[in-house]
XYZ file of C-alpha atoms in Angstrom:
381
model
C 0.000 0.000 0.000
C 0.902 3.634 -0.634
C 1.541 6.357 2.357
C 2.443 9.562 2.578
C 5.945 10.929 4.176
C 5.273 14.220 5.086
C 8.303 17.666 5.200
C 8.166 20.752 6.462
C 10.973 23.743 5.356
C 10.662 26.836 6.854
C 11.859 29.352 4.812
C 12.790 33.491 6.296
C 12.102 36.256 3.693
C 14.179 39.105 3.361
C 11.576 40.744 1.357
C 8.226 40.048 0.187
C 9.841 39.007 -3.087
C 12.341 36.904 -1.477
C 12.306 33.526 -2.841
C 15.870 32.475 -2.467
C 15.568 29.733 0.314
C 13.087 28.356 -1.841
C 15.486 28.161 -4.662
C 18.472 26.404 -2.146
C 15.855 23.701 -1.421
C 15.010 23.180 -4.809
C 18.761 23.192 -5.655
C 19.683 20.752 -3.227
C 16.449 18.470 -4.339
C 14.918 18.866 -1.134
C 11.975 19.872 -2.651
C 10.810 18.386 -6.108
C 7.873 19.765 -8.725
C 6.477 15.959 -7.817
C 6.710 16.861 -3.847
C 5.601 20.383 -3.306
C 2.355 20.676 -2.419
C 1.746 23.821 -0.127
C 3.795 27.052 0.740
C 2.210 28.247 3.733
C 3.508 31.821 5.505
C 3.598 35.027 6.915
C 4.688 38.325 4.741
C 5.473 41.924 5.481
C 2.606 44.367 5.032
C -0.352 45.428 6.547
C -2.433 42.756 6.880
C -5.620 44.864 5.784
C -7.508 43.767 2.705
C -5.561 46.334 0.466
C -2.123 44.696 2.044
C 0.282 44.889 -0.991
C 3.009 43.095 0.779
C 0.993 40.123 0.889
C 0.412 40.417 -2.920
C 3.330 40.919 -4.241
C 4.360 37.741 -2.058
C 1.618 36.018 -3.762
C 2.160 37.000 -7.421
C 6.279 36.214 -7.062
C 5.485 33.147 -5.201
C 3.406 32.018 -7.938
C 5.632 33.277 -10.658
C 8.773 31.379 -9.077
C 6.154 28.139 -8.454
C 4.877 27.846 -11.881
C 8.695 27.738 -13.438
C 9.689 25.332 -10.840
C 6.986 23.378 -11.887
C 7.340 23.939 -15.623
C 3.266 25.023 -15.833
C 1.747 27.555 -16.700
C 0.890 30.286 -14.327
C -2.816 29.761 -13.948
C -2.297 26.315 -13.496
C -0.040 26.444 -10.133
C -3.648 26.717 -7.896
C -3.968 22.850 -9.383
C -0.900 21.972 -7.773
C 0.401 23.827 -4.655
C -1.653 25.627 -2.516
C -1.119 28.898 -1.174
C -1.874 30.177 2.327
C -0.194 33.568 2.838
C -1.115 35.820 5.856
C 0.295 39.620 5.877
C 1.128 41.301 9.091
C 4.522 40.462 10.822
C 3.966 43.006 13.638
C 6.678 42.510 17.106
C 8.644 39.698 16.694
C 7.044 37.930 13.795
C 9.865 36.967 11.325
C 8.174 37.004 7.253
C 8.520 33.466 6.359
C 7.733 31.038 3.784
C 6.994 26.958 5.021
C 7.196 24.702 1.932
C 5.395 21.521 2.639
C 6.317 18.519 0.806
C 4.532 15.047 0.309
C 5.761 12.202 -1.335
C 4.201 8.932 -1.758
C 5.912 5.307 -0.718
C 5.169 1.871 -0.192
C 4.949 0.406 2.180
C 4.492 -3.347 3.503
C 0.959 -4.905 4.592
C 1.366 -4.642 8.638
C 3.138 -1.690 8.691
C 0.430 0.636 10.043
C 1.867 2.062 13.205
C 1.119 0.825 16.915
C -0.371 3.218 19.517
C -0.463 6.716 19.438
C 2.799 6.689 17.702
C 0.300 8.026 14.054
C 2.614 10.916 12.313
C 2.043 13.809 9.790
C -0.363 13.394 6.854
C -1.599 16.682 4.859
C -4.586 17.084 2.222
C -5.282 19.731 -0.051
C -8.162 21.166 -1.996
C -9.448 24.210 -3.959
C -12.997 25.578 -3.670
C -15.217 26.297 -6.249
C -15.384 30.491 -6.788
C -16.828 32.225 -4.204
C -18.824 35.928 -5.824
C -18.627 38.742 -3.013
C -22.234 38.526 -2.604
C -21.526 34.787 -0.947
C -18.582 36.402 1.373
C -19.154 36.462 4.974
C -22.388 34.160 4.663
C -23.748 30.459 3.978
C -22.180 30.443 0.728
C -18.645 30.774 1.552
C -19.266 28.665 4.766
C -20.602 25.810 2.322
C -18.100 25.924 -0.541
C -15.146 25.661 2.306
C -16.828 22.846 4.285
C -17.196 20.976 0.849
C -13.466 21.607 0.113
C -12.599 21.089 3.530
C -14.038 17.292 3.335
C -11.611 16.940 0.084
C -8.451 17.695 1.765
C -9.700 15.418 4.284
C -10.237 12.699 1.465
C -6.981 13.766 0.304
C -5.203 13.276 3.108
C -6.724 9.802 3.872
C -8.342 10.807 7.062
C -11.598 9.534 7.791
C -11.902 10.276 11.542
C -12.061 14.310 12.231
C -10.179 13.653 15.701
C -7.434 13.177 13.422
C -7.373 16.344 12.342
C -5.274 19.237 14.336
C -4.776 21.941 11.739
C -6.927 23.139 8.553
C -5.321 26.292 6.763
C -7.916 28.373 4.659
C -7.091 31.706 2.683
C -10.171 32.526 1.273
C -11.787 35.425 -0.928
C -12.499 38.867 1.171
C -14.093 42.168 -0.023
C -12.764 45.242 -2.316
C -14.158 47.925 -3.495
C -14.162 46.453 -7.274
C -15.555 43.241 -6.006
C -18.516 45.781 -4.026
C -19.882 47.177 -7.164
C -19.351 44.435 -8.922
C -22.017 42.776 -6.832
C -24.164 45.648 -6.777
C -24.032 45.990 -10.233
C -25.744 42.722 -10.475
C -27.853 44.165 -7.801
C -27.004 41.978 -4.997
C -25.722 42.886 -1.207
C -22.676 42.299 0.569
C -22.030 41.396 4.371
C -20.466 44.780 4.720
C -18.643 48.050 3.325
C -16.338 48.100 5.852
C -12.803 46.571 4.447
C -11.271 46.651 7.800
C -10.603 43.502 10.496
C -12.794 45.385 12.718
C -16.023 44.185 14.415
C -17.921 44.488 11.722
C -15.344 44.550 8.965
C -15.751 42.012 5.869
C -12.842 40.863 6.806
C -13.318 39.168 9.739
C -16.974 38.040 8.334
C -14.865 36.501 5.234
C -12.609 34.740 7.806
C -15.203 33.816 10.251
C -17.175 31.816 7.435
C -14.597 30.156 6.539
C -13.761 28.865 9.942
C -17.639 27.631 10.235
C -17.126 25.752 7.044
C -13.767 23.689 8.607
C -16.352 23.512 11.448
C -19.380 22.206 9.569
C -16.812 19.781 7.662
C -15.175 18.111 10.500
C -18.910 17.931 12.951
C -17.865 20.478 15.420
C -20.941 22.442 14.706
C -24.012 20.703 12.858
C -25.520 22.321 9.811
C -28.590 23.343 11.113
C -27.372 25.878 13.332
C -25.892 27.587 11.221
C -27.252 30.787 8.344
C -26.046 33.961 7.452
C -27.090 35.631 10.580
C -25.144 33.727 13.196
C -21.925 34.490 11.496
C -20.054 36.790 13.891
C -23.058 36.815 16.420
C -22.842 33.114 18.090
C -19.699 32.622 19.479
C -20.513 29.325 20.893
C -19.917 28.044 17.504
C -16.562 27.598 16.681
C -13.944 25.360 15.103
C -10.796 24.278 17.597
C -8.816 23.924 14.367
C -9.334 26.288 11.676
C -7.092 28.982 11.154
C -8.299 31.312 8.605
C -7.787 34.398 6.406
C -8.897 36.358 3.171
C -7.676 38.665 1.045
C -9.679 40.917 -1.484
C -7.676 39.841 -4.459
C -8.733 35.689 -4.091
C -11.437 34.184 -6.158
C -11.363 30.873 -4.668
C -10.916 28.954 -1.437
C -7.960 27.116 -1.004
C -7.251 24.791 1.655
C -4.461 22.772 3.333
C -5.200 20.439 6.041
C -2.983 18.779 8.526
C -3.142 15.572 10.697
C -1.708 12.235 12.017
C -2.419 8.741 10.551
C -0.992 5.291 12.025
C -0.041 4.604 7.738
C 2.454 7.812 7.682
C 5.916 7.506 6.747
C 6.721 10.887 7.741
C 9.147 11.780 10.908
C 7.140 14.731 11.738
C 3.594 14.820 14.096
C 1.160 17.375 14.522
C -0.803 18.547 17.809
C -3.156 21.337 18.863
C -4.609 22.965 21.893
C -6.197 26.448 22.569
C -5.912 29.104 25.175
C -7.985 30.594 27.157
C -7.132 33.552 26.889
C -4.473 36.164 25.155
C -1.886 35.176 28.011
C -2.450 31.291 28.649
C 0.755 30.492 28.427
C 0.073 26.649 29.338
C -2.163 26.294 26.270
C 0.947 27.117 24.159
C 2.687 24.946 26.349
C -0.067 22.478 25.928
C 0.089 22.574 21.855
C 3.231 21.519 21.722
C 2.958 18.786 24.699
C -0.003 17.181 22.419
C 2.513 17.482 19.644
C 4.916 15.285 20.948
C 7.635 17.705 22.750
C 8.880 16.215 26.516
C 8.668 18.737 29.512
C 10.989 19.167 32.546
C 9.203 20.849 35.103
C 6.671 22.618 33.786
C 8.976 23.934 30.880
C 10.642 21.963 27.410
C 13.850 21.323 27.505
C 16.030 23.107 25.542
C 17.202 19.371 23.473
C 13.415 19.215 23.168
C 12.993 22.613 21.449
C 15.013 21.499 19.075
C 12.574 18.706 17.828
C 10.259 21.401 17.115
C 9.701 22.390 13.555
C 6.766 25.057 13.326
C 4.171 26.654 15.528
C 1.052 27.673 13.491
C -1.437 30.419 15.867
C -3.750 32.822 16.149
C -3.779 35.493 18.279
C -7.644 36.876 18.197
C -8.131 40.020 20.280
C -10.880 39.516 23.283
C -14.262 40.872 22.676
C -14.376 42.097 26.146
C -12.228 44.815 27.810
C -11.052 42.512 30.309
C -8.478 39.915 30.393
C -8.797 37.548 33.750
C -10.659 40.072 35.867
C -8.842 42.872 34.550
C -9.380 45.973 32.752
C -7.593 46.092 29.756
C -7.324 49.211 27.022
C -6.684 47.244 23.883
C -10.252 47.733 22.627
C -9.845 51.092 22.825
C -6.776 51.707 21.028
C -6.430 52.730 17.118
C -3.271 49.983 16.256
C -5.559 47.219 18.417
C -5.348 45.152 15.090
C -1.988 45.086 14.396
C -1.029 45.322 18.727
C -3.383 41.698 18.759
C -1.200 39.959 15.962
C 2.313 41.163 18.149
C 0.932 40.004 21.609
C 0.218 36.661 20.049
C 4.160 36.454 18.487
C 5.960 36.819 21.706
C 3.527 35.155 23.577
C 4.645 31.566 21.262
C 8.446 33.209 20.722
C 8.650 33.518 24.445
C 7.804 29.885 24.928
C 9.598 28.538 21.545
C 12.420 30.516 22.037
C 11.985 31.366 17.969
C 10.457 34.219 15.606
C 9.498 32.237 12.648
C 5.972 31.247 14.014
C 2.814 32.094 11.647
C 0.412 34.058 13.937
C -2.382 35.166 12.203
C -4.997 37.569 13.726
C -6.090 40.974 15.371
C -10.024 40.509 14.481
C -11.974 41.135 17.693
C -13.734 37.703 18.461
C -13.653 34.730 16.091
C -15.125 31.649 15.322
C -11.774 30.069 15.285
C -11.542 28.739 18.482
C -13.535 29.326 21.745
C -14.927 33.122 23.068
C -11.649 34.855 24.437
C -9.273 31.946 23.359
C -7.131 31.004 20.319
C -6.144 27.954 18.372
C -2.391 26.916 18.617
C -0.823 23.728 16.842
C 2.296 22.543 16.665
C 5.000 20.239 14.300
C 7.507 18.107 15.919
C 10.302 15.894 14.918
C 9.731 12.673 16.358
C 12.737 10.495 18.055
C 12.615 7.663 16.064
């Protein structure tokens, strides 16, 4: 039988057009046109829907991709996806993680024993998704459908399996706006911030209700257009999710362990309770795999560790653990939420190249006043 063996690269960026570590794994073979299958990051910018930094990523990823690949460039969606989240506010280092997937045999009886399962990923494209659908049941739908075919594609069947699914999805502009008023439908929202009620965080909170509706952590019939960003007891503990006003389509990478993988790498989540739970970073990587000495991973252990994937959603209240906090208040509060969350993990990890994606006040990803945290960890054997 066939199984995967599963790699993850993590590549800094000097610039947002910086693909030269790409191009010294590709020269040393550690990454093939047959293997690649996701480049997955963080790039300088804004983070806002207008974030150029994250574009021009995007278009000289894609450029670079589709002559690795020796394809034409609107053909590269068919064969890496692409999950890039702008914003490296604090100590966020602009990175690139390639993630590769090859496919070996292996002999009848060689599932493993125990918990000892290891890194698997899947992969899928959505069907379009108009502005109209943004924010509402029809974005929500189209991911959960593409959702279930990374799961398919990653040759998961149980959604306990599952610890991480990565979703950039389409957002608002103000071309896509009168586009859909031209054809005289609404939109969620003319506000193309992050904010509360900012299409933004509607595009990403859909999306994290369709990894949701996908994987059974929140049935179908609770959920319609109006509960998006109003229910927060609906969430998804493993959905980590963004937009961009310049994306059509969905796309989707999904991570988990299964007893057939080849790979040396394993995958674990937990989330925090709140924007300083340190223990539920701690706990991330603890489900991941990484040993603890008193309370804290040893420094051998840190070493094992190959990527922490978070986000760092500001609290809908003004108070953090009985106390009053100001963040609400404050004009940056977007950009403030994305830097608490990076030295919050780079204090624990003792690293800066973590993907922390946030700043929207409240999300579905993950439970009211937490955040979703997962972790990838060498194994010892």
């Amino acid at each position: 039988m066939k199984s995967q063996r599963v790699e993850m690269f993590v590549c800094p960026m000097a610039s947002p057009s910086d693909t030269s570590e790409l191009q010294k794994l590709a020269a040393s073979k550690k990454i093939t046109p047959d293997t690649l299958v996701a480049l997955v990051g963080k790039t300088e910018g804004t983070g806002a829907h207008d974030d150029w930094g994250r574009v021009w990523a995007d278009v000289v990823l894609r450029e670079w991709t589709a002559k690795f690949l020796d394809v034409q460039l609107d053909e590269v969606a068919k064969h890496v996806i692409f999950v890039l989240s702008g914003g490296c506010p604090g100590v966020i280092t602009p990175h690139i993680v390639a993630v590769t997937r090859e496919w070996v045999e292996i002999p009848d009886g060689g599932v493993r024993a125990g918990d000892d399962s290891r890194l698997v990923v899947g992969r899928a494209g959505s069907e379009p998704m108009p502005p109209e659908e943004v924010g509402r049941m029809g974005q929500i739908r189209k991911v959960a459908e593409a959702t279930r075919r990374a799961m398919d594609d990653a040759g998961l069947t149980d959604p306990h399996d599952v610890h991480l699914v990565m979703v950039k999805v389409p957002g608002l502009s103000t071309a896509s706006i009168k586009d859909a008023e031209s054809r005289r439908k609404s939109v969620v929202s003319h506000d193309l911030t992050f904010g509360a009620e900012g299409a933004g965080a509607y595009a990403n909170d859909a999306a994290a209700l369709g990894v949701a509706l996908a994987l059974g952590e929140v049935a179908e019939a609770k959920l319609s257009d109006d509960i998006v960003r109003r229910d927060w007891d609906l969430y998804s503990e493993v959905a980590m999710t963004s937009s961009g006003g310049e994306k059509r389509h969905g796309e989707v990478v999904l991570f988990g362990n299964s007893p057939t993988s080849q790979s040396s790498l394993r995958i674990g989540h937990s989330v925090t309770k709140d924007f300083i739970d340190a223990d539920g970073v701690r706990n991330a990587l603890r489900s991941a795999g990484l040993g603890f000495t008193n309370g804290l991973p040893a420094e051998n252990e840190l070493s094992r560790l190959v990527h922490v994937f978070a986000k760092s959603v500001i609290p809908g209240s003004d108070q953090v653990r009985g106390q009053r906090i100001t963040l609400l208040d404050d004009p940056d509060a977007y950009q403030i939420g994305k830097a608490l969350g990076g030295m919050l993990i780079a204090s624990i990890t003792g690293r800066t190249t973590n993907y922390v994606s946030g700043g929207e006040r409240n999300s579905h990803q993950g439970p009211p006043g937490g955040n979703i945290v997962a972790a990838v960890v060498r194994t010892q054997s």
